[in-house]
Coordinates of C-alpha atoms in Angstrom, one line a residue:
Chain P
M35 CA 33.5 -4.0 -4.2
E36 CA 34.1 -4.5 -8.0
S37 CA 37.8 -4.7 -7.6
E38 CA 37.4 -7.6 -5.3
T39 CA 35.6 -10.0 -7.6
N40 CA 38.7 -12.0 -8.5
D41 CA 40.6 -12.7 -5.4
N42 CA 38.0 -13.9 -3.0
I43 CA 36.8 -17.1 -4.6
S44 CA 39.0 -19.3 -2.4
I45 CA 37.5 -18.1 0.9
T46 CA 34.0 -18.9 -0.1
S47 CA 34.2 -22.6 0.6
Q48 CA 34.9 -21.8 4.2
L49 CA 32.2 -19.2 4.9
H50 CA 30.7 -20.0 8.2
L51 CA 28.8 -18.2 10.8
N52 CA 30.8 -16.3 13.2
N53 CA 30.5 -17.9 16.6
S54 CA 30.0 -14.5 18.2
T55 CA 26.8 -14.1 16.2
N56 CA 25.4 -17.3 17.7
A57 CA 25.8 -15.9 21.1
N58 CA 23.1 -13.4 20.2
D59 CA 20.0 -15.3 21.0
R60 CA 17.9 -13.0 18.9
V61 CA 19.6 -14.2 15.7
D62 CA 18.7 -17.6 14.1
S63 CA 21.2 -20.1 13.0
Y64 CA 21.3 -18.5 9.5
G65 CA 22.2 -15.1 10.8
F66 CA 18.7 -13.5 10.5
E67 CA 17.5 -11.3 13.3
M68 CA 14.4 -12.7 14.8
P69 CA 11.3 -10.7 13.8
E70 CA 8.6 -9.7 16.2
G71 CA 6.9 -12.8 17.6
Y72 CA 10.1 -14.8 17.6
E73 CA 8.8 -16.6 20.7
S74 CA 6.6 -18.7 18.4
Y75 CA 9.6 -19.5 16.4
E76 CA 11.5 -20.6 19.4
K77 CA 8.5 -22.7 20.6
M78 CA 8.3 -24.3 17.1
M79 CA 12.1 -25.0 17.1
A80 CA 12.0 -26.6 20.5
E81 CA 9.6 -29.2 19.1
Y82 CA 11.1 -29.3 15.7
V83 CA 14.5 -30.3 17.0
A84 CA 13.2 -33.8 17.7
V85 CA 12.0 -34.1 14.2
L86 CA 15.3 -32.9 12.8
T87 CA 17.3 -35.3 14.8
R88 CA 15.1 -38.2 13.7
R89 CA 15.3 -37.2 10.1
S90 CA 19.0 -36.6 10.3
I91 CA 19.7 -40.2 11.4
K92 CA 17.6 -41.5 8.6
W93 CA 19.3 -39.4 6.0
S94 CA 22.8 -40.3 7.2
K95 CA 21.8 -43.9 6.8
L96 CA 20.4 -43.3 3.4
L97 CA 23.4 -41.4 2.1
Q98 CA 26.2 -43.3 3.8
G99 CA 28.8 -40.9 2.4
K100 CA 27.5 -41.0 -1.2
V101 CA 27.8 -37.8 -3.2
H102 CA 25.3 -38.8 -5.9
V103 CA 21.7 -39.3 -4.8
E104 CA 19.4 -41.3 -7.0
K105 CA 15.8 -40.2 -7.4
N106 CA 13.2 -42.7 -6.2
L107 CA 10.0 -42.8 -4.2
K108 CA 11.9 -43.2 -0.9
V109 CA 14.1 -40.2 -1.5
K110 CA 11.1 -38.2 -2.6
R111 CA 9.3 -39.1 0.7
Y112 CA 12.4 -38.2 2.6
V113 CA 12.7 -34.8 0.9
R114 CA 9.0 -34.0 1.6
K115 CA 9.7 -34.7 5.3
G116 CA 12.7 -32.3 5.2
V117 CA 16.3 -32.4 4.4
P118 CA 18.5 -31.8 7.4
N119 CA 20.6 -28.7 7.0
E120 CA 23.9 -30.6 7.0
H121 CA 22.8 -32.5 3.8
R122 CA 20.8 -29.7 2.2
A123 CA 23.5 -28.4 -0.2
Q124 CA 24.3 -31.9 -1.3
I125 CA 20.7 -32.9 -1.9
W126 CA 19.8 -29.7 -3.7
M127 CA 22.9 -30.0 -5.9
A128 CA 22.2 -33.6 -6.7
A129 CA 18.4 -33.4 -7.2
S130 CA 18.5 -30.3 -9.4
G131 CA 21.3 -31.4 -11.7
A132 CA 23.5 -28.6 -10.5
Q133 CA 26.2 -31.0 -9.3
E134 CA 26.3 -32.6 -12.8
Q135 CA 26.7 -29.1 -14.4
L136 CA 29.4 -28.1 -12.0
E137 CA 31.4 -31.3 -12.7
K138 CA 30.9 -30.9 -16.5
N139 CA 32.1 -27.3 -16.5
P140 CA 35.1 -27.1 -14.3
G141 CA 36.4 -23.5 -13.9
Y142 CA 33.5 -22.0 -15.8
Y143 CA 32.2 -20.0 -12.8
H144 CA 35.5 -18.5 -12.1
S145 CA 36.1 -17.6 -15.7
L146 CA 32.9 -15.5 -15.6
L147 CA 34.4 -13.4 -13.0
G148 CA 37.9 -13.4 -14.4
T149 CA 39.7 -10.7 -16.3
E150 CA 39.0 -12.3 -19.7
Q151 CA 35.3 -11.7 -19.2
Q152 CA 34.1 -8.5 -20.7
H153 CA 32.3 -6.9 -17.7
D154 CA 29.0 -5.3 -18.3
A155 CA 29.1 -1.9 -16.4
K156 CA 25.3 -1.5 -16.4
L157 CA 24.9 -5.0 -14.9
E158 CA 27.5 -4.2 -12.2
E159 CA 25.7 -1.0 -11.3
T160 CA 22.3 -2.6 -11.1
V161 CA 23.6 -5.4 -8.9
R162 CA 25.5 -3.0 -6.7
I163 CA 22.4 -0.8 -6.0
D164 CA 20.8 -3.8 -4.3
M165 CA 23.8 -5.0 -2.2
H166 CA 22.9 -3.1 1.0
R167 CA 19.3 -3.8 0.4
T168 CA 19.6 -7.5 0.5
F169 CA 19.0 -9.0 4.0
P170 CA 20.1 -6.0 6.0
E171 CA 18.5 -7.9 8.9
N172 CA 21.0 -10.7 8.5
V173 CA 24.3 -10.3 10.4
Q174 CA 26.2 -12.2 7.8
F175 CA 25.3 -9.6 5.1
R176 CA 26.4 -6.6 7.1
N177 CA 29.5 -4.6 6.1
S178 CA 30.9 -5.2 9.6
S179 CA 30.7 -8.9 9.3
E180 CA 33.8 -10.9 8.5
P181 CA 33.5 -12.4 6.0
C182 CA 30.7 -10.3 4.6
L183 CA 28.4 -12.3 2.4
Q184 CA 27.7 -9.2 0.2
K185 CA 30.9 -10.0 -1.6
A186 CA 29.9 -13.6 -2.4
L187 CA 26.4 -12.3 -3.3
Y188 CA 27.8 -9.7 -5.7
N189 CA 30.0 -12.3 -7.4
V190 CA 27.3 -14.9 -7.9
L191 CA 24.9 -12.4 -9.3
L192 CA 27.5 -10.8 -11.6
A193 CA 28.6 -14.3 -12.8
Y194 CA 25.0 -15.3 -13.4
G195 CA 24.2 -12.1 -15.3
H196 CA 27.2 -12.8 -17.6
H197 CA 26.2 -16.4 -18.0
N198 CA 22.6 -15.8 -18.8
Q199 CA 22.6 -12.5 -20.6
A200 CA 18.9 -12.7 -21.6
V201 CA 18.0 -12.5 -18.0
G202 CA 20.9 -10.4 -16.6
Y203 CA 19.9 -9.4 -13.2
C204 CA 16.3 -9.1 -11.9
Q205 CA 15.4 -8.0 -8.4
G206 CA 14.4 -11.1 -6.4
M207 CA 17.4 -13.0 -7.7
N208 CA 19.5 -11.3 -5.0
F209 CA 17.3 -12.9 -2.3
I210 CA 17.5 -16.3 -3.9
A211 CA 21.3 -16.1 -4.4
G212 CA 21.5 -14.9 -0.7
Y213 CA 19.7 -18.0 0.6
L214 CA 21.8 -20.3 -1.6
I215 CA 25.0 -18.8 -0.3
I216 CA 23.8 -19.1 3.3
I217 CA 23.0 -22.8 2.8
T218 CA 25.9 -23.9 0.5
K219 CA 28.5 -21.6 1.9
D220 CA 30.0 -21.7 -1.6
E221 CA 29.8 -19.3 -4.5
E222 CA 30.2 -21.9 -7.3
K223 CA 27.6 -24.2 -5.9
S224 CA 25.2 -21.2 -5.5
F225 CA 25.8 -20.3 -9.0
W226 CA 24.9 -23.7 -10.4
L227 CA 21.9 -23.9 -8.2
M228 CA 20.8 -20.5 -9.6
D229 CA 21.3 -21.9 -13.0
S230 CA 19.1 -25.0 -12.4
L231 CA 16.4 -22.9 -10.7
L232 CA 16.2 -20.1 -13.4
G233 CA 17.1 -22.3 -16.4
R234 CA 15.1 -25.4 -15.7
I235 CA 12.9 -25.4 -12.6
L236 CA 11.1 -22.1 -13.0
S237 CA 9.6 -21.0 -16.2
D238 CA 11.0 -17.7 -17.3
Y239 CA 10.2 -15.6 -14.2
Y240 CA 13.1 -13.1 -14.4
S241 CA 13.6 -12.3 -18.0
P242 CA 12.7 -8.7 -19.0
A243 CA 9.1 -9.6 -20.1
M244 CA 8.6 -11.8 -17.0
L245 CA 6.2 -13.9 -19.1
G246 CA 6.6 -17.0 -16.9
L247 CA 5.8 -15.1 -13.8
K248 CA 2.7 -13.4 -15.3
T249 CA 1.6 -16.8 -16.5
D250 CA 2.0 -18.5 -13.2
Q251 CA 0.1 -15.7 -11.4
E252 CA -2.9 -16.3 -13.8
V253 CA -2.5 -20.1 -13.4
L254 CA -2.9 -19.6 -9.7
G255 CA -6.0 -17.6 -10.3
E256 CA -7.5 -20.4 -12.4
L257 CA -6.6 -22.9 -9.7
V258 CA -8.3 -20.8 -7.1
R259 CA -11.3 -20.4 -9.3
V260 CA -11.8 -24.2 -9.1
K261 CA -10.6 -24.9 -5.6
A262 CA -11.8 -21.8 -3.7
P263 CA -14.5 -20.2 -5.9
A264 CA -15.6 -17.8 -3.2
V265 CA -12.1 -16.3 -3.0
W266 CA -11.9 -16.0 -6.7
Q267 CA -15.2 -14.2 -6.7
A268 CA -14.1 -11.8 -4.0
M269 CA -11.0 -11.0 -5.9
A270 CA -13.1 -10.2 -9.0
Q271 CA -15.6 -8.2 -6.9
H272 CA -12.9 -6.0 -5.4
N273 CA -11.0 -5.7 -8.7
V274 CA -7.8 -7.2 -7.3
M275 CA -5.4 -8.5 -9.8
W276 CA -3.5 -11.6 -8.8
T277 CA -0.2 -9.9 -9.4
L278 CA -1.0 -7.5 -6.6
V279 CA -1.0 -10.1 -4.0
V280 CA 1.2 -13.0 -5.2
S281 CA 4.0 -11.5 -7.3
R282 CA 6.2 -11.4 -4.3
W283 CA 5.4 -15.0 -3.4
F284 CA 6.6 -16.2 -6.8
I285 CA 9.4 -13.8 -7.5
C286 CA 11.1 -14.4 -4.1
L287 CA 10.1 -18.1 -4.0
Y288 CA 8.5 -17.2 -0.6
I289 CA 11.7 -15.6 0.9
D290 CA 10.7 -12.8 3.2
V291 CA 7.1 -13.9 2.8
L292 CA 7.2 -17.1 4.9
P293 CA 9.5 -17.9 7.9
V294 CA 13.1 -19.0 6.9
E295 CA 12.8 -22.6 8.1
T296 CA 9.5 -23.0 6.1
V297 CA 11.0 -21.5 3.0
L298 CA 13.9 -24.0 3.2
R299 CA 11.5 -26.9 3.5
I300 CA 9.6 -25.6 0.4
W301 CA 12.9 -25.3 -1.5
D302 CA 13.8 -29.0 -0.6
C303 CA 10.7 -29.9 -2.7
L304 CA 11.3 -27.2 -5.3
F305 CA 14.7 -28.6 -6.2
Y306 CA 13.5 -32.2 -6.1
E307 CA 10.0 -32.0 -7.6
G308 CA 9.9 -28.7 -9.5
S309 CA 7.8 -25.6 -9.6
K310 CA 4.5 -27.2 -8.9
I311 CA 5.2 -26.9 -5.2
L312 CA 4.9 -23.1 -5.5
F313 CA 1.2 -23.5 -6.4
R314 CA 0.7 -26.0 -3.6
V315 CA 2.0 -23.5 -1.1
A316 CA -0.1 -20.6 -2.4
L317 CA -3.2 -22.7 -2.6
T318 CA -2.8 -23.9 0.9
L319 CA -2.3 -20.4 2.3
I320 CA -5.4 -19.2 0.5
L321 CA -7.6 -22.3 1.3
H322 CA -6.6 -22.3 4.9
H323 CA -7.5 -18.6 5.3
Q324 CA -10.6 -18.4 3.1
A325 CA -12.8 -17.0 5.8
E326 CA -10.3 -14.3 6.6
I327 CA -9.9 -13.3 3.0
L328 CA -13.6 -13.2 2.5
Q329 CA -14.1 -10.6 5.3
A330 CA -12.1 -8.0 3.3
R331 CA -14.3 -5.1 2.1
S332 CA -12.0 -3.4 -0.3
M333 CA -9.0 -3.9 -2.5
V334 CA -6.6 -2.7 0.1
E335 CA -8.1 -4.9 2.8
V336 CA -7.7 -7.9 0.5
C337 CA -4.0 -7.0 0.0
E338 CA -3.6 -6.6 3.8
R339 CA -5.1 -10.0 4.4
F340 CA -3.0 -11.7 1.8
K341 CA 0.0 -10.3 3.8
R342 CA -1.4 -11.4 7.1
I343 CA -2.1 -15.0 6.1
T344 CA 1.6 -15.7 5.5
Q345 CA 2.4 -14.9 9.2
G346 CA 1.6 -16.6 12.5
A347 CA 1.8 -20.1 13.9
F348 CA 0.4 -21.9 10.8
T349 CA 3.4 -21.0 8.7
Y350 CA 6.0 -21.0 11.5
D351 CA 5.3 -24.7 12.2
C352 CA 7.1 -25.8 9.0
H353 CA 6.7 -29.5 9.6
T354 CA 2.9 -29.4 9.8
F355 CA 2.7 -26.8 7.1
M356 CA 4.5 -29.1 4.7
Q357 CA 2.1 -31.9 5.5
E358 CA -0.8 -29.5 4.8
I359 CA 0.5 -28.4 1.4
F360 CA 0.3 -32.0 0.2
R361 CA -3.2 -32.5 1.8
E362 CA -5.2 -29.3 1.8
P363 CA -5.2 -28.3 -2.0
G364 CA -6.1 -31.9 -3.0
S365 CA -4.9 -33.4 -6.2
L366 CA -2.9 -31.2 -8.5
S367 CA -1.6 -32.9 -11.6
M368 CA 1.3 -31.6 -13.6
A369 CA -0.9 -32.1 -16.7
T370 CA -3.4 -29.6 -15.3
I371 CA -0.7 -27.1 -14.6
T372 CA 0.9 -27.5 -18.0
K373 CA -2.4 -27.1 -19.7
L374 CA -3.3 -24.0 -17.7
R375 CA 0.2 -22.5 -18.3
E376 CA -0.4 -22.9 -22.1
T377 CA -3.8 -21.2 -22.1
C378 CA -2.8 -18.4 -19.7
R379 CA 0.4 -17.7 -21.6
E380 CA -1.6 -17.4 -24.8
H381 CA -4.0 -15.0 -23.2
I382 CA -1.2 -12.8 -21.9
V383 CA 0.7 -12.8 -25.2
A384 CA -2.5 -11.9 -27.0
E385 CA -3.3 -9.1 -24.5
M386 CA 0.3 -7.8 -24.8
S387 CA 0.1 -7.6 -28.6
R388 CA -3.3 -5.9 -28.4
L389 CA -1.9 -3.2 -26.1
R390 CA 1.3 -2.8 -28.0
P391 CA 0.8 -3.8 -31.6
Chain N
M63 CA -8.7 4.1 15.5
S64 CA -10.5 7.1 14.0
E65 CA -10.9 6.6 10.3
T66 CA -12.9 9.7 9.4
Y67 CA -11.9 11.9 6.5
D68 CA -13.4 14.0 3.8
F69 CA -11.6 12.5 0.8
L70 CA -9.5 9.5 0.0
F71 CA -6.8 10.0 -2.7
K72 CA -4.9 7.2 -4.3
F73 CA -1.2 8.1 -4.7
L74 CA 1.6 6.4 -6.5
V75 CA 5.4 6.6 -5.8
I76 CA 7.3 5.9 -9.0
G77 CA 10.8 6.3 -10.3
N78 CA 14.0 4.2 -10.9
A79 CA 15.4 1.6 -8.5
G80 CA 17.4 3.0 -5.6
T81 CA 16.1 6.6 -5.8
G82 CA 14.6 6.3 -2.3
K83 CA 10.9 5.8 -2.9
S84 CA 10.2 3.5 0.0
C85 CA 12.4 5.7 2.3
L86 CA 10.3 8.8 1.3
L87 CA 7.1 6.9 2.1
H88 CA 8.5 5.7 5.4
Q89 CA 9.8 9.2 6.4
F90 CA 6.4 10.6 5.5
I91 CA 4.4 8.1 7.6
E92 CA 6.8 7.3 10.5
K93 CA 8.8 10.5 10.5
R94 CA 12.0 8.4 10.6
F95 CA 14.7 7.5 8.1
K96 CA 14.8 3.8 7.5
D97 CA 17.4 2.3 5.2
D98 CA 17.8 -1.2 6.6
S99 CA 15.0 -2.8 4.6
N100 CA 15.0 -5.1 1.7
H101 CA 14.1 -3.2 -1.5
T102 CA 10.5 -3.3 -2.7
I103 CA 9.2 -6.2 -4.8
G104 CA 5.9 -5.6 -6.5
V105 CA 4.0 -3.1 -4.5
E106 CA 3.7 -2.0 -0.9
F107 CA 1.0 0.2 0.7
G108 CA 1.1 3.0 3.2
S109 CA -1.6 5.4 4.3
K110 CA -1.9 8.5 6.3
I111 CA -4.5 11.1 7.0
I112 CA -3.4 14.7 6.6
N113 CA -5.1 18.0 7.1
V114 CA -5.0 20.3 4.0
V115 CA -7.0 23.5 3.7
N116 CA -9.3 22.4 6.4
K117 CA -10.1 19.1 4.9
Y118 CA -9.0 15.7 6.2
V119 CA -7.6 13.7 3.3
K120 CA -6.6 10.1 3.6
L121 CA -3.7 9.3 1.3
Q122 CA -3.5 5.7 0.2
I123 CA 0.0 5.4 -1.2
W124 CA 1.2 2.7 -3.5
D125 CA 4.9 2.3 -3.4
T126 CA 6.2 0.4 -6.4
A127 CA 9.3 -1.5 -7.4
G128 CA 11.6 0.6 -9.6
Q129 CA 13.6 -1.9 -11.7
E130 CA 12.8 -1.5 -15.4
R131 CA 11.4 -4.9 -16.0
F132 CA 9.0 -4.7 -13.1
R133 CA 7.3 -1.8 -14.9
S134 CA 5.3 -4.2 -17.0
V135 CA 3.9 -5.6 -13.8
T136 CA 3.5 -2.4 -11.8
R137 CA 1.9 -0.5 -14.6
S138 CA -1.3 -2.4 -13.8
Y139 CA -1.4 -0.6 -10.5
Y140 CA -1.5 2.9 -12.0
R141 CA -5.2 2.9 -12.9
G142 CA -7.2 5.5 -10.9
A143 CA -4.3 7.3 -9.2
A144 CA -5.1 10.9 -8.3
G145 CA -1.6 11.9 -7.5
A146 CA 2.0 10.7 -7.9
L147 CA 5.4 11.4 -6.6
L148 CA 7.8 11.0 -9.5
V149 CA 11.2 10.4 -7.8
Y150 CA 14.8 10.6 -9.2
D151 CA 18.1 10.8 -7.3
I152 CA 19.9 14.1 -7.6
T153 CA 23.2 12.2 -7.5
S154 CA 22.4 10.0 -10.5
R155 CA 21.9 11.4 -14.0
E156 CA 20.6 8.0 -15.1
T157 CA 17.6 8.2 -12.8
Y158 CA 16.8 11.7 -14.1
N159 CA 17.1 10.6 -17.7
A160 CA 14.4 8.0 -17.1
L161 CA 11.8 10.5 -16.0
T162 CA 10.2 10.9 -19.4
N163 CA 9.4 7.2 -19.6
W164 CA 7.9 7.2 -16.1
L165 CA 5.9 10.3 -17.0
T166 CA 4.5 8.8 -20.2
D167 CA 3.3 5.7 -18.3
A168 CA 1.7 7.7 -15.5
R169 CA -0.1 10.1 -17.8
M170 CA -1.3 7.2 -20.1
L171 CA -2.4 4.8 -17.4
A172 CA -3.5 6.7 -14.3
S173 CA -6.3 9.2 -14.2
Q174 CA -6.4 11.9 -16.9
N175 CA -6.2 14.5 -14.2
I176 CA -3.3 13.0 -12.3
V177 CA -1.3 15.5 -10.3
I178 CA 2.3 14.8 -10.3
I179 CA 5.1 16.2 -8.2
L180 CA 8.7 15.7 -9.2
C181 CA 10.9 14.9 -6.3
G182 CA 14.7 15.2 -6.6
N183 CA 15.6 13.0 -3.7
K184 CA 18.9 12.7 -1.7
K185 CA 19.1 16.4 -1.4
D186 CA 21.5 15.8 1.6
L187 CA 24.1 14.4 -0.8
D188 CA 24.8 17.7 -2.5
A189 CA 28.5 17.0 -2.9
D190 CA 27.7 14.1 -5.3
R191 CA 25.0 16.0 -7.2
E192 CA 24.7 15.2 -10.9
V193 CA 21.5 17.0 -11.6
T194 CA 21.1 20.7 -10.9
F195 CA 18.1 22.3 -9.3
L196 CA 17.6 24.6 -12.3
E197 CA 17.7 21.9 -14.9
A198 CA 15.1 19.8 -13.0
S199 CA 12.8 22.7 -12.4
R200 CA 12.9 23.6 -16.1
F201 CA 12.0 20.0 -16.9
A202 CA 9.1 20.2 -14.3
Q203 CA 7.8 23.4 -15.9
E204 CA 7.9 22.0 -19.4
N205 CA 6.0 19.0 -18.3
E206 CA 3.6 20.8 -16.0
L207 CA 4.8 19.1 -12.8
M208 CA 5.3 20.5 -9.4
F209 CA 8.8 20.2 -8.1
L210 CA 10.7 19.9 -4.9
E211 CA 14.1 18.6 -3.9
T212 CA 13.7 16.2 -0.9
S213 CA 15.7 14.3 1.6
A214 CA 14.2 11.1 3.0
L215 CA 17.3 11.1 5.3
T216 CA 16.7 14.4 7.0
G217 CA 13.0 14.6 6.2
E218 CA 13.4 17.9 4.4
N219 CA 10.4 18.6 2.1
V220 CA 9.1 15.1 2.4
E221 CA 5.8 16.0 4.1
E222 CA 5.6 19.1 1.8
A223 CA 5.8 16.9 -1.3
F224 CA 2.7 14.9 -0.3
V225 CA 0.8 17.9 1.1
Q226 CA 1.4 20.1 -2.0
C227 CA 0.3 17.3 -4.3
A228 CA -2.9 16.8 -2.2
R229 CA -3.6 20.5 -2.1
K230 CA -3.4 20.8 -5.8
I231 CA -5.9 17.9 -6.2
L232 CA -8.2 19.6 -3.7
N233 CA -8.0 22.8 -5.7
K234 CA -8.8 20.9 -8.8
I235 CA -11.9 19.4 -7.1
E236 CA -13.1 22.9 -6.4
S237 CA -12.6 24.1 -9.9
E238 CA -12.9 21.4 -12.5
L239 CA -12.4 17.8 -11.3
D240 CA -15.4 15.7 -10.5
P241 CA -14.5 13.1 -7.9
E242 CA -17.4 10.9 -8.8
R243 CA -16.2 10.4 -12.3
M244 CA -14.9 6.8 -12.7
G245 CA -11.1 6.5 -12.3
S246 CA -10.6 9.8 -10.7
G247 CA -8.6 8.2 -7.9
I248 CA -10.8 10.1 -5.4
Q249 CA -13.4 8.9 -3.0
Y250 CA -15.5 10.8 -0.5
G251 CA -14.9 9.9 3.1
D252 CA -17.5 9.9 5.8
A253 CA -17.5 13.6 6.4
A254 CA -20.8 13.5 8.3
L255 CA -19.1 11.5 11.0
R256 CA -16.3 14.0 11.2
Q257 CA -18.8 16.8 12.1
L258 CA -19.5 14.9 15.3
R259 CA -15.9 15.2 16.3
S260 CA -14.1 18.2 17.8
P261 CA -13.3 20.5 14.9
R262 CA -9.6 20.8 15.7
R263 CA -7.2 18.0 15.6
G264 CA -3.4 17.7 15.5
Q265 CA -2.3 18.2 12.0
A266 CA -1.4 15.2 9.9
E267 CA -1.4 12.7 12.7
S268 CA -4.9 11.5 13.3
A269 CA -4.3 8.0 11.9
Q270 CA -1.2 6.3 10.8
E271 CA -0.4 3.0 9.4
C272 CA 2.3 1.8 7.3
G273 CA 2.3 -1.3 5.1
C274 CA 6.1 -1.3 4.6

């Protein structure tokens, strides 16, 4: 794989789903094999298609062939109602600032993979270990697939690791890059979207100390303490640390936690509005399933329930779910989050220096 | 489903990324090799009841992410583990060299009496071997670990690894270890209920669930 990093850049702009894979009705339009219970997915999609068509017409009218999208209340409303897949790459690129970066830095991505770049062997090895363990349930990522997206995935992760050496490669980034490649069908765009996510939208989730991740886990705990005190109490009673139940949610930005279509809708808002959306999703899942969580009688049962509440009709029905996340948790100001992040981060840093002076 | 057992042990599976920790767990619980899964992020659970020296023991197994930087997150799961599988890949010297670090963490953060079995996994890939059996068994001896070479692919020694570890803990309970001490990683099951059941059951298959 490593010998192929330089010569495949040109094909990436034309990556598309093999028609033969669409013939398999157990595979969704992104190449993922349907999990158990895919009937509820099909049922949801049958109704969702009407929504998509309606949104698609509205978006086409809004964009009218424009590349640059300005940010205003109307666009924000549109984003919350879902970006049609054909416009997704463009909207994500524009809203996150990735498009601007790409235009300002022509050739930069390719230079990171080029021969002038001193390649980090350790980084290459770490990335390579995860190639066959990234979406094996997606036909586009299989070795037998042509083109096989593992190659694009490897390139984007390697380039990013060279670009941001403080972060390098952290597990979880492979899933994120994988989704970006599926949606943009383009390595360079995926790279710049990674850059806006990791560099600007998320606060330090993937660097070796993972301080931003640890902080946000505790911030969620504090929000639950206020918005669902009974759950907070149950967590304390059973001695469940937040990291045990939500680290996957945050690290993977809900990939492999929630259904694909729902994740993409969340990401629409993530790119447009920022990381606050991650808390809205978590709070909604918890608030909506309070009774179920409270039935748990042990730490393991709590963990199992936190797994279960991400599945089923409630999360499959992405359109209703997205309405819920802006309703159910109530108001959630950025000022509150910022303040909580500050205090939680202080606690964590103090705790870390206490343990390792 | 029957959920009666004499003891419950908390087990950890630790070791570098890509050594086959989740595959070992899956092979142990489902008796199948599974390598078409995403790698583990954070922690996953599995559990299984086994019969060891006439006792039913429920193993509650915590399977952890192996990448270095996740250690600062997964370390918080170590507390109160009674046993651990410490896994390296016999075809990767690097995963073997990391063992000391894993061991330090486990001894420092889990129960004082934690019983650890060293597993040299991917035994089936002997042609690519980078770590000899002798070398690893010496390391195990020096560090008071049990040791087996395992294959999550063929299943060789997988059940043995879990059972041997559990057996050693049971022995310790008989001699020195007090399960009721805080953080021992051991709980009593409802043995009284078990008495009502027929005394003989199929070995190691009374209840299975897998969280992976």
